[in-house]
CSV table of N, CA and C in Angstrom, one decimal:
chain,number,residue,atom,x,y,z
A,8,MET,N,11.5,37.2,61.4
A,8,MET,CA,12.5,37.2,60.3
A,8,MET,C,12.4,35.9,59.6
A,9,ASN,N,12.6,36.0,58.3
A,9,ASN,CA,12.5,34.7,57.5
A,9,ASN,C,13.8,33.9,57.7
A,10,GLU,N,13.7,32.6,57.3
A,10,GLU,CA,14.7,31.6,57.5
A,10,GLU,C,16.0,32.0,56.8
A,11,GLN,N,15.9,32.6,55.6
A,11,GLN,CA,17.1,32.9,54.8
A,11,GLN,C,17.9,34.0,55.5
A,12,ALA,N,17.2,35.0,56.1
A,12,ALA,CA,17.8,36.1,56.8
A,12,ALA,C,18.7,35.5,58.0
A,13,MET,N,18.3,34.4,58.5
A,13,MET,CA,19.1,33.8,59.6
A,13,MET,C,20.2,32.9,59.1
A,14,THR,N,20.1,32.4,57.9
A,14,THR,CA,21.1,31.4,57.3
A,14,THR,C,22.2,32.1,56.5
A,15,GLY,N,21.9,33.2,55.9
A,15,GLY,CA,22.8,33.9,55.1
A,15,GLY,C,22.4,34.1,53.7
A,16,PRO,N,23.2,34.9,52.9
A,16,PRO,CA,22.8,35.2,51.5
A,16,PRO,C,22.8,34.0,50.6
A,17,SER,N,22.0,34.1,49.5
A,17,SER,CA,22.0,33.1,48.5
A,17,SER,C,21.9,33.8,47.2
A,18,GLY,N,22.3,33.1,46.1
A,18,GLY,CA,22.2,33.7,44.8
A,18,GLY,C,23.6,34.1,44.3
A,19,ASP,N,23.6,34.8,43.2
A,19,ASP,CA,24.9,35.3,42.6
A,19,ASP,C,25.3,36.6,43.3
A,20,LEU,N,26.6,36.7,43.7
A,20,LEU,CA,27.1,37.9,44.2
A,20,LEU,C,27.3,38.8,43.1
A,21,CYS,N,26.7,40.0,43.1
A,21,CYS,CA,26.8,40.9,41.9
A,21,CYS,C,27.7,42.1,42.2
A,22,ILE,N,27.7,42.6,43.4
A,22,ILE,CA,28.5,43.8,43.7
A,22,ILE,C,28.8,43.8,45.2
A,23,ARG,N,30.0,44.3,45.5
A,23,ARG,CA,30.4,44.4,47.0
A,23,ARG,C,31.1,45.8,47.1
A,24,THR,N,30.6,46.6,48.1
A,24,THR,CA,31.2,47.9,48.2
A,24,THR,C,31.2,48.3,49.7
A,25,LEU,N,31.9,49.3,50.0
A,25,LEU,CA,32.1,49.8,51.4
A,25,LEU,C,31.2,51.1,51.5
A,26,ALA,N,30.4,51.1,52.6
A,26,ALA,CA,29.6,52.3,52.8
A,26,ALA,C,30.5,53.4,53.4
A,27,MET,N,30.5,54.6,52.8
A,27,MET,CA,31.4,55.7,53.1
A,27,MET,C,30.7,56.9,53.7
A,28,PRO,N,31.4,57.8,54.4
A,28,PRO,CA,30.8,59.0,55.0
A,28,PRO,C,30.0,59.8,53.9
A,29,ALA,N,30.4,59.9,52.7
A,29,ALA,CA,29.7,60.7,51.7
A,29,ALA,C,28.4,60.1,51.3
A,30,ASP,N,28.1,58.9,51.8
A,30,ASP,CA,26.8,58.2,51.4
A,30,ASP,C,25.8,58.3,52.5
A,31,THR,N,26.0,59.2,53.5
A,31,THR,CA,25.1,59.3,54.6
A,31,THR,C,24.0,60.3,54.4
A,32,ASN,N,22.9,60.2,55.1
A,32,ASN,CA,21.8,61.1,55.1
A,32,ASN,C,22.0,62.1,56.3
A,33,ALA,N,21.0,63.0,56.5
A,33,ALA,CA,21.2,64.0,57.6
A,33,ALA,C,21.3,63.4,59.0
A,34,ASN,N,20.9,62.2,59.2
A,34,ASN,CA,20.9,61.5,60.5
A,34,ASN,C,22.2,60.8,60.7
A,35,GLY,N,23.1,60.7,59.6
A,35,GLY,CA,24.4,60.0,59.8
A,35,GLY,C,24.3,58.6,59.4
A,36,ASP,N,23.1,58.1,59.0
A,36,ASP,CA,23.0,56.7,58.5
A,36,ASP,C,23.2,56.7,57.0
A,37,ILE,N,23.5,55.5,56.4
A,37,ILE,CA,23.6,55.5,55.0
A,37,ILE,C,22.3,55.7,54.3
A,38,PHE,N,22.3,56.6,53.4
A,38,PHE,CA,21.1,57.1,52.6
A,38,PHE,C,20.5,55.9,51.9
A,39,GLY,N,19.1,55.7,52.0
A,39,GLY,CA,18.4,54.6,51.4
A,39,GLY,C,18.6,54.7,49.9
A,40,GLY,N,18.7,55.9,49.3
A,40,GLY,CA,18.8,56.0,47.9
A,40,GLY,C,20.2,55.5,47.4
A,41,TRP,N,21.2,55.6,48.2
A,41,TRP,CA,22.5,55.0,47.9
A,41,TRP,C,22.4,53.5,47.8
A,42,LEU,N,21.8,53.0,48.8
A,42,LEU,CA,21.6,51.5,48.9
A,42,LEU,C,20.8,51.0,47.7
A,43,LEU,N,19.7,51.7,47.4
A,43,LEU,CA,18.9,51.3,46.2
A,43,LEU,C,19.7,51.4,45.0
A,44,SER,N,20.6,52.4,44.8
A,44,SER,CA,21.4,52.5,43.6
A,44,SER,C,22.4,51.3,43.5
A,45,GLN,N,23.0,50.9,44.6
A,45,GLN,CA,23.9,49.8,44.6
A,45,GLN,C,23.2,48.5,44.2
A,46,MET,N,22.0,48.4,44.7
A,46,MET,CA,21.2,47.2,44.3
A,46,MET,C,20.9,47.2,42.8
A,47,ASP,N,20.5,48.4,42.3
A,47,ASP,CA,20.2,48.5,40.9
A,47,ASP,C,21.4,48.2,40.0
A,48,VAL,N,22.6,48.7,40.4
A,48,VAL,CA,23.8,48.4,39.7
A,48,VAL,C,24.1,46.9,39.7
A,49,GLY,N,24.0,46.3,40.8
A,49,GLY,CA,24.3,44.8,40.9
A,49,GLY,C,23.2,44.1,40.1
A,50,GLY,N,22.0,44.5,40.2
A,50,GLY,CA,20.9,43.8,39.5
A,50,GLY,C,21.1,43.9,38.0
A,51,GLY,N,21.5,45.1,37.5
A,51,GLY,CA,21.8,45.4,36.1
A,51,GLY,C,22.9,44.5,35.6
A,52,VAL,N,23.9,44.3,36.4
A,52,VAL,CA,25.0,43.4,36.0
A,52,VAL,C,24.5,41.9,35.8
A,53,PHE,N,23.7,41.5,36.8
A,53,PHE,CA,23.1,40.2,36.7
A,53,PHE,C,22.1,40.0,35.5
A,54,ALA,N,21.2,41.0,35.4
A,54,ALA,CA,20.2,41.0,34.3
A,54,ALA,C,20.9,40.9,32.9
A,55,SER,N,22.0,41.7,32.7
A,55,SER,CA,22.7,41.7,31.4
A,55,SER,C,23.3,40.4,31.2
A,56,LYS,N,23.8,39.8,32.2
A,56,LYS,CA,24.5,38.4,32.1
A,56,LYS,C,23.4,37.4,31.7
A,57,VAL,N,22.3,37.4,32.3
A,57,VAL,CA,21.2,36.5,32.0
A,57,VAL,C,20.6,36.7,30.6
A,58,ALA,N,20.4,38.0,30.3
A,58,ALA,CA,19.7,38.3,29.0
A,58,ALA,C,20.8,38.3,27.8
A,59,LYS,N,22.0,38.3,28.2
A,59,LYS,CA,23.1,38.3,27.2
A,59,LYS,C,22.9,39.6,26.3
A,60,SER,N,22.6,40.7,26.9
A,60,SER,CA,22.4,41.9,26.2
A,60,SER,C,22.4,43.1,27.2
A,61,ARG,N,22.3,44.3,26.6
A,61,ARG,CA,22.1,45.5,27.5
A,61,ARG,C,20.7,45.4,28.1
A,62,THR,N,20.6,45.9,29.3
A,62,THR,CA,19.3,45.9,30.0
A,62,THR,C,19.1,47.3,30.6
A,63,VAL,N,17.8,47.6,30.8
A,63,VAL,CA,17.5,48.8,31.5
A,63,VAL,C,16.4,48.5,32.6
A,64,THR,N,16.5,49.2,33.7
A,64,THR,CA,15.5,49.1,34.8
A,64,THR,C,14.2,49.7,34.4
A,65,VAL,N,13.1,48.9,34.6
A,65,VAL,CA,11.8,49.5,34.3
A,65,VAL,C,10.9,49.5,35.5
A,66,ALA,N,11.2,48.7,36.5
A,66,ALA,CA,10.3,48.7,37.7
A,66,ALA,C,11.1,48.2,38.9
A,67,ILE,N,10.7,48.8,40.1
A,67,ILE,CA,11.2,48.3,41.3
A,67,ILE,C,10.0,48.1,42.2
A,68,GLU,N,9.9,46.9,42.7
A,68,GLU,CA,8.7,46.5,43.6
A,68,GLU,C,9.1,46.0,44.9
A,69,ALA,N,8.2,46.1,45.8
A,69,ALA,CA,8.3,45.4,47.1
A,69,ALA,C,9.7,45.6,47.8
A,70,MET,N,10.2,46.9,47.8
A,70,MET,CA,11.4,47.2,48.5
A,70,MET,C,11.2,47.1,50.0
A,71,ASN,N,12.0,46.4,50.7
A,71,ASN,CA,11.9,46.3,52.2
A,71,ASN,C,13.2,46.7,52.8
A,72,PHE,N,13.2,47.9,53.5
A,72,PHE,CA,14.4,48.3,54.2
A,72,PHE,C,14.3,47.8,55.6
A,73,ARG,N,15.1,46.8,55.9
A,73,ARG,CA,15.0,46.0,57.2
A,73,ARG,C,15.8,46.5,58.3
A,74,LYS,N,17.0,46.9,58.0
A,74,LYS,CA,18.0,47.4,59.0
A,74,LYS,C,18.8,48.5,58.4
A,75,ALA,N,19.3,49.4,59.3
A,75,ALA,CA,20.1,50.5,58.9
A,75,ALA,C,21.5,50.0,58.5
A,76,VAL,N,22.1,50.7,57.6
A,76,VAL,CA,23.5,50.5,57.2
A,76,VAL,C,24.3,51.7,57.7
A,77,TYR,N,25.5,51.4,58.2
A,77,TYR,CA,26.3,52.5,58.8
A,77,TYR,C,27.6,52.6,58.0
A,78,VAL,N,28.3,53.7,58.2
A,78,VAL,CA,29.6,54.0,57.6
A,78,VAL,C,30.5,52.8,58.0
A,79,GLY,N,31.2,52.3,57.1
A,79,GLY,CA,32.2,51.2,57.3
A,79,GLY,C,31.6,49.8,57.1
A,80,ASP,N,30.3,49.7,57.0
A,80,ASP,CA,29.7,48.4,56.7
A,80,ASP,C,30.1,48.0,55.3
A,81,LEU,N,30.4,46.7,55.1
A,81,LEU,CA,30.7,46.1,53.8
A,81,LEU,C,29.3,45.6,53.3
A,82,VAL,N,28.9,46.2,52.1
A,82,VAL,CA,27.6,45.9,51.6
A,82,VAL,C,27.7,45.0,50.4
A,83,SER,N,27.0,43.8,50.4
A,83,SER,CA,27.1,42.9,49.2
A,83,SER,C,25.7,42.7,48.7
A,84,VAL,N,25.5,42.7,47.4
A,84,VAL,CA,24.2,42.5,46.7
A,84,VAL,C,24.2,41.2,46.0
A,85,TYR,N,23.2,40.4,46.3
A,85,TYR,CA,23.0,39.1,45.7
A,85,TYR,C,21.7,39.0,44.9
A,86,ALA,N,21.7,38.3,43.8
A,86,ALA,CA,20.6,38.2,42.8
A,86,ALA,C,20.1,36.8,42.6
A,87,ASN,N,18.8,36.7,42.5
A,87,ASN,CA,18.2,35.4,42.1
A,87,ASN,C,17.2,35.8,41.0
A,88,LEU,N,17.2,35.0,39.9
A,88,LEU,CA,16.2,35.2,38.9
A,88,LEU,C,14.8,34.7,39.3
A,89,VAL,N,13.8,35.5,39.1
A,89,VAL,CA,12.5,35.2,39.5
A,89,VAL,C,11.6,34.8,38.3
A,90,ARG,N,11.7,35.6,37.2
A,90,ARG,CA,10.9,35.4,36.1
A,90,ARG,C,11.5,35.9,34.8
A,91,VAL,N,11.3,35.2,33.7
A,91,VAL,CA,11.8,35.6,32.4
A,91,VAL,C,10.5,35.7,31.5
A,92,GLY,N,10.3,36.9,31.0
A,92,GLY,CA,9.2,37.2,30.0
A,92,GLY,C,9.8,37.2,28.6
A,93,ARG,N,9.0,37.8,27.7
A,93,ARG,CA,9.5,37.9,26.3
A,93,ARG,C,10.7,38.9,26.2
A,94,THR,N,10.5,40.1,26.8
A,94,THR,CA,11.5,41.1,26.7
A,94,THR,C,12.1,41.5,28.1
A,95,SER,N,11.5,41.0,29.1
A,95,SER,CA,11.9,41.4,30.4
A,95,SER,C,12.2,40.3,31.4
A,96,LEU,N,12.9,40.6,32.4
A,96,LEU,CA,13.2,39.6,33.5
A,96,LEU,C,13.1,40.3,34.8
A,97,THR,N,12.6,39.5,35.8
A,97,THR,CA,12.5,40.0,37.2
A,97,THR,C,13.5,39.3,38.0
A,98,VAL,N,14.2,40.1,38.8
A,98,VAL,CA,15.3,39.7,39.7
A,98,VAL,C,15.0,40.0,41.1
A,99,HIS,N,15.2,39.1,42.0
A,99,HIS,CA,15.1,39.4,43.4
A,99,HIS,C,16.5,39.7,43.9
A,100,LEU,N,16.6,40.9,44.5
A,100,LEU,CA,17.9,41.4,45.0
A,100,LEU,C,17.9,41.5,46.5
A,101,GLU,N,19.0,41.1,47.1
A,101,GLU,CA,19.1,41.2,48.5
A,101,GLU,C,20.5,42.0,48.8
A,102,ALA,N,20.4,42.9,49.7
A,102,ALA,CA,21.6,43.6,50.2
A,102,ALA,C,21.9,43.1,51.6
A,103,TRP,N,23.1,42.6,51.8
A,103,TRP,CA,23.6,42.1,53.1
A,103,TRP,C,24.7,43.0,53.6
A,104,ALA,N,24.8,43.3,54.8
A,104,ALA,CA,25.9,44.1,55.4
A,104,ALA,C,26.7,43.3,56.4
A,105,LEU,N,28.0,43.6,56.4
A,105,LEU,CA,28.9,43.0,57.4
A,105,LEU,C,29.5,44.1,58.1
A,106,ARG,N,29.4,44.1,59.4
A,106,ARG,CA,30.0,45.2,60.3
A,106,ARG,C,31.3,44.8,60.7
A,107,ARG,N,32.2,45.8,60.9
A,107,ARG,CA,33.5,45.6,61.5
A,107,ARG,C,33.4,44.8,62.8
A,108,GLY,N,34.3,43.8,62.9
A,108,GLY,CA,34.3,43.1,64.1
A,108,GLY,C,33.2,42.0,64.2
A,109,GLU,N,32.3,41.9,63.3
A,109,GLU,CA,31.3,40.8,63.3
A,109,GLU,C,31.7,39.7,62.3
A,110,GLU,N,31.2,38.6,62.5
A,110,GLU,CA,31.5,37.4,61.7
A,110,GLU,C,30.5,37.1,60.6
A,111,HIS,N,29.2,37.5,60.9
A,111,HIS,CA,28.2,37.1,60.0
A,111,HIS,C,27.4,38.3,59.4
A,112,PRO,N,27.2,38.3,58.1
A,112,PRO,CA,26.4,39.4,57.5
A,112,PRO,C,24.9,39.2,57.9
A,113,PHE,N,24.2,40.3,57.7
A,113,PHE,CA,22.8,40.3,58.0
A,113,PHE,C,22.1,41.1,56.8
A,114,LEU,N,20.8,40.6,56.6
A,114,LEU,CA,20.0,41.2,55.5
A,114,LEU,C,19.6,42.6,55.9
A,115,VAL,N,19.8,43.6,55.0
A,115,VAL,CA,19.4,44.9,55.3
A,115,VAL,C,18.3,45.4,54.3
A,116,THR,N,18.3,44.9,53.1
A,116,THR,CA,17.3,45.4,52.1
A,116,THR,C,17.1,44.3,51.1
A,117,ASP,N,15.8,44.2,50.6
A,117,ASP,CA,15.6,43.3,49.5
A,117,ASP,C,14.4,43.8,48.7
A,118,GLY,N,14.3,43.3,47.5
A,118,GLY,CA,13.2,43.7,46.6
A,118,GLY,C,13.3,43.1,45.2
A,119,ASN,N,12.3,43.3,44.5
A,119,ASN,CA,12.2,42.8,43.1
A,119,ASN,C,12.4,43.9,42.1
A,120,PHE,N,13.4,43.7,41.2
A,120,PHE,CA,13.7,44.7,40.1
A,120,PHE,C,13.4,44.0,38.8
A,121,THR,N,12.7,44.8,37.9
A,121,THR,CA,12.4,44.3,36.6
A,121,THR,C,13.3,45.0,35.5
A,122,TYR,N,13.9,44.3,34.7
A,122,TYR,CA,14.8,44.9,33.6
A,122,TYR,C,14.3,44.4,32.3
A,123,VAL,N,14.5,45.3,31.3
A,123,VAL,CA,14.1,44.9,29.9
A,123,VAL,C,15.4,44.8,29.1
A,124,SER,N,15.4,43.8,28.2
A,124,SER,CA,16.5,43.6,27.3
A,124,SER,C,16.4,44.6,26.2
A,125,ILE,N,17.4,45.3,25.8
A,125,ILE,CA,17.3,46.3,24.7
A,125,ILE,C,18.4,46.0,23.7
A,126,ASP,N,18.1,46.5,22.4
A,126,ASP,CA,19.1,46.3,21.3
A,126,ASP,C,20.0,47.5,21.3
A,127,GLU,N,20.8,47.6,20.2
A,127,GLU,CA,21.8,48.7,20.1
A,127,GLU,C,21.1,50.1,19.9
A,128,HIS,N,19.8,50.1,19.6
A,128,HIS,CA,19.1,51.4,19.4
A,128,HIS,C,18.2,51.7,20.6
A,129,GLY,N,18.4,50.9,21.7
A,129,GLY,CA,17.6,51.2,22.9
A,129,GLY,C,16.2,50.7,22.8
A,130,ARG,N,15.8,49.8,21.9
A,130,ARG,CA,14.5,49.3,21.8
A,130,ARG,C,14.4,47.9,22.4
A,131,PRO,N,13.3,47.6,23.0
A,131,PRO,CA,13.1,46.3,23.7
A,131,PRO,C,13.3,45.2,22.6
A,132,GLN,N,14.0,44.1,23.1
A,132,GLN,CA,14.2,42.9,22.3
A,132,GLN,C,13.9,41.7,23.1
A,133,ALA,N,13.7,40.6,22.4
A,133,ALA,CA,13.5,39.3,23.1
A,133,ALA,C,14.7,38.9,24.0
A,134,VAL,N,14.4,38.4,25.2
A,134,VAL,CA,15.5,37.9,26.0
A,134,VAL,C,16.0,36.6,25.4
A,135,ARG,N,17.3,36.5,25.2
A,135,ARG,CA,17.8,35.3,24.7
A,135,ARG,C,17.8,34.1,25.7
A,136,ALA,N,17.8,32.9,25.2
A,136,ALA,CA,17.7,31.8,26.0
A,136,ALA,C,18.8,31.8,27.0
A,137,THR,N,18.5,31.4,28.2
A,137,THR,CA,19.5,31.4,29.3
A,137,THR,C,19.5,30.0,30.0
A,138,ASP,N,20.6,29.7,30.7
A,138,ASP,CA,20.7,28.5,31.5
A,138,ASP,C,20.7,28.9,33.0
A,139,THR,N,20.4,30.1,33.3
A,139,THR,CA,20.4,30.6,34.7
A,139,THR,C,19.1,30.0,35.3
A,140,ARG,N,19.2,29.4,36.5
A,140,ARG,CA,18.1,28.8,37.2
A,140,ARG,C,17.2,29.9,37.8
A,141,ILE,N,15.9,29.7,37.7
A,141,ILE,CA,14.9,30.6,38.3
A,141,ILE,C,14.7,30.1,39.7
A,142,ALA,N,14.8,31.1,40.6
A,142,ALA,CA,14.6,30.8,42.1
A,142,ALA,C,13.2,30.3,42.3
A,143,THR,N,13.1,29.4,43.3
A,143,THR,CA,11.7,28.9,43.6
A,143,THR,C,11.3,29.4,45.0
């Protein structure tokens, strides 16, 4: 396990939600697609803030499902800016879960999401200058 998974989350908190029974798969665990969608929502919030415009998801890479999420877990998504291109930006997203009765969250999923800045007509546009620090 990497050092960060042992120390805790870093980056901007983008979304926090509670895993509910309606979010489970046939095995009773939280469905991976639900977790992926929460990460995309959080990443979209972060990307729009950085780009200072609407953004759309164009790619998801290197998704790592590390641990199961269960009903009642509090799921938090954190974002770090990886790269800014002319019209796109890549964001590293991490989902952390906190179980009832536990004191420390643990890393459940992470991956890189790429978003494109779009104008009012849905066409790609240049990412505006940002002061958000790129993760190293």
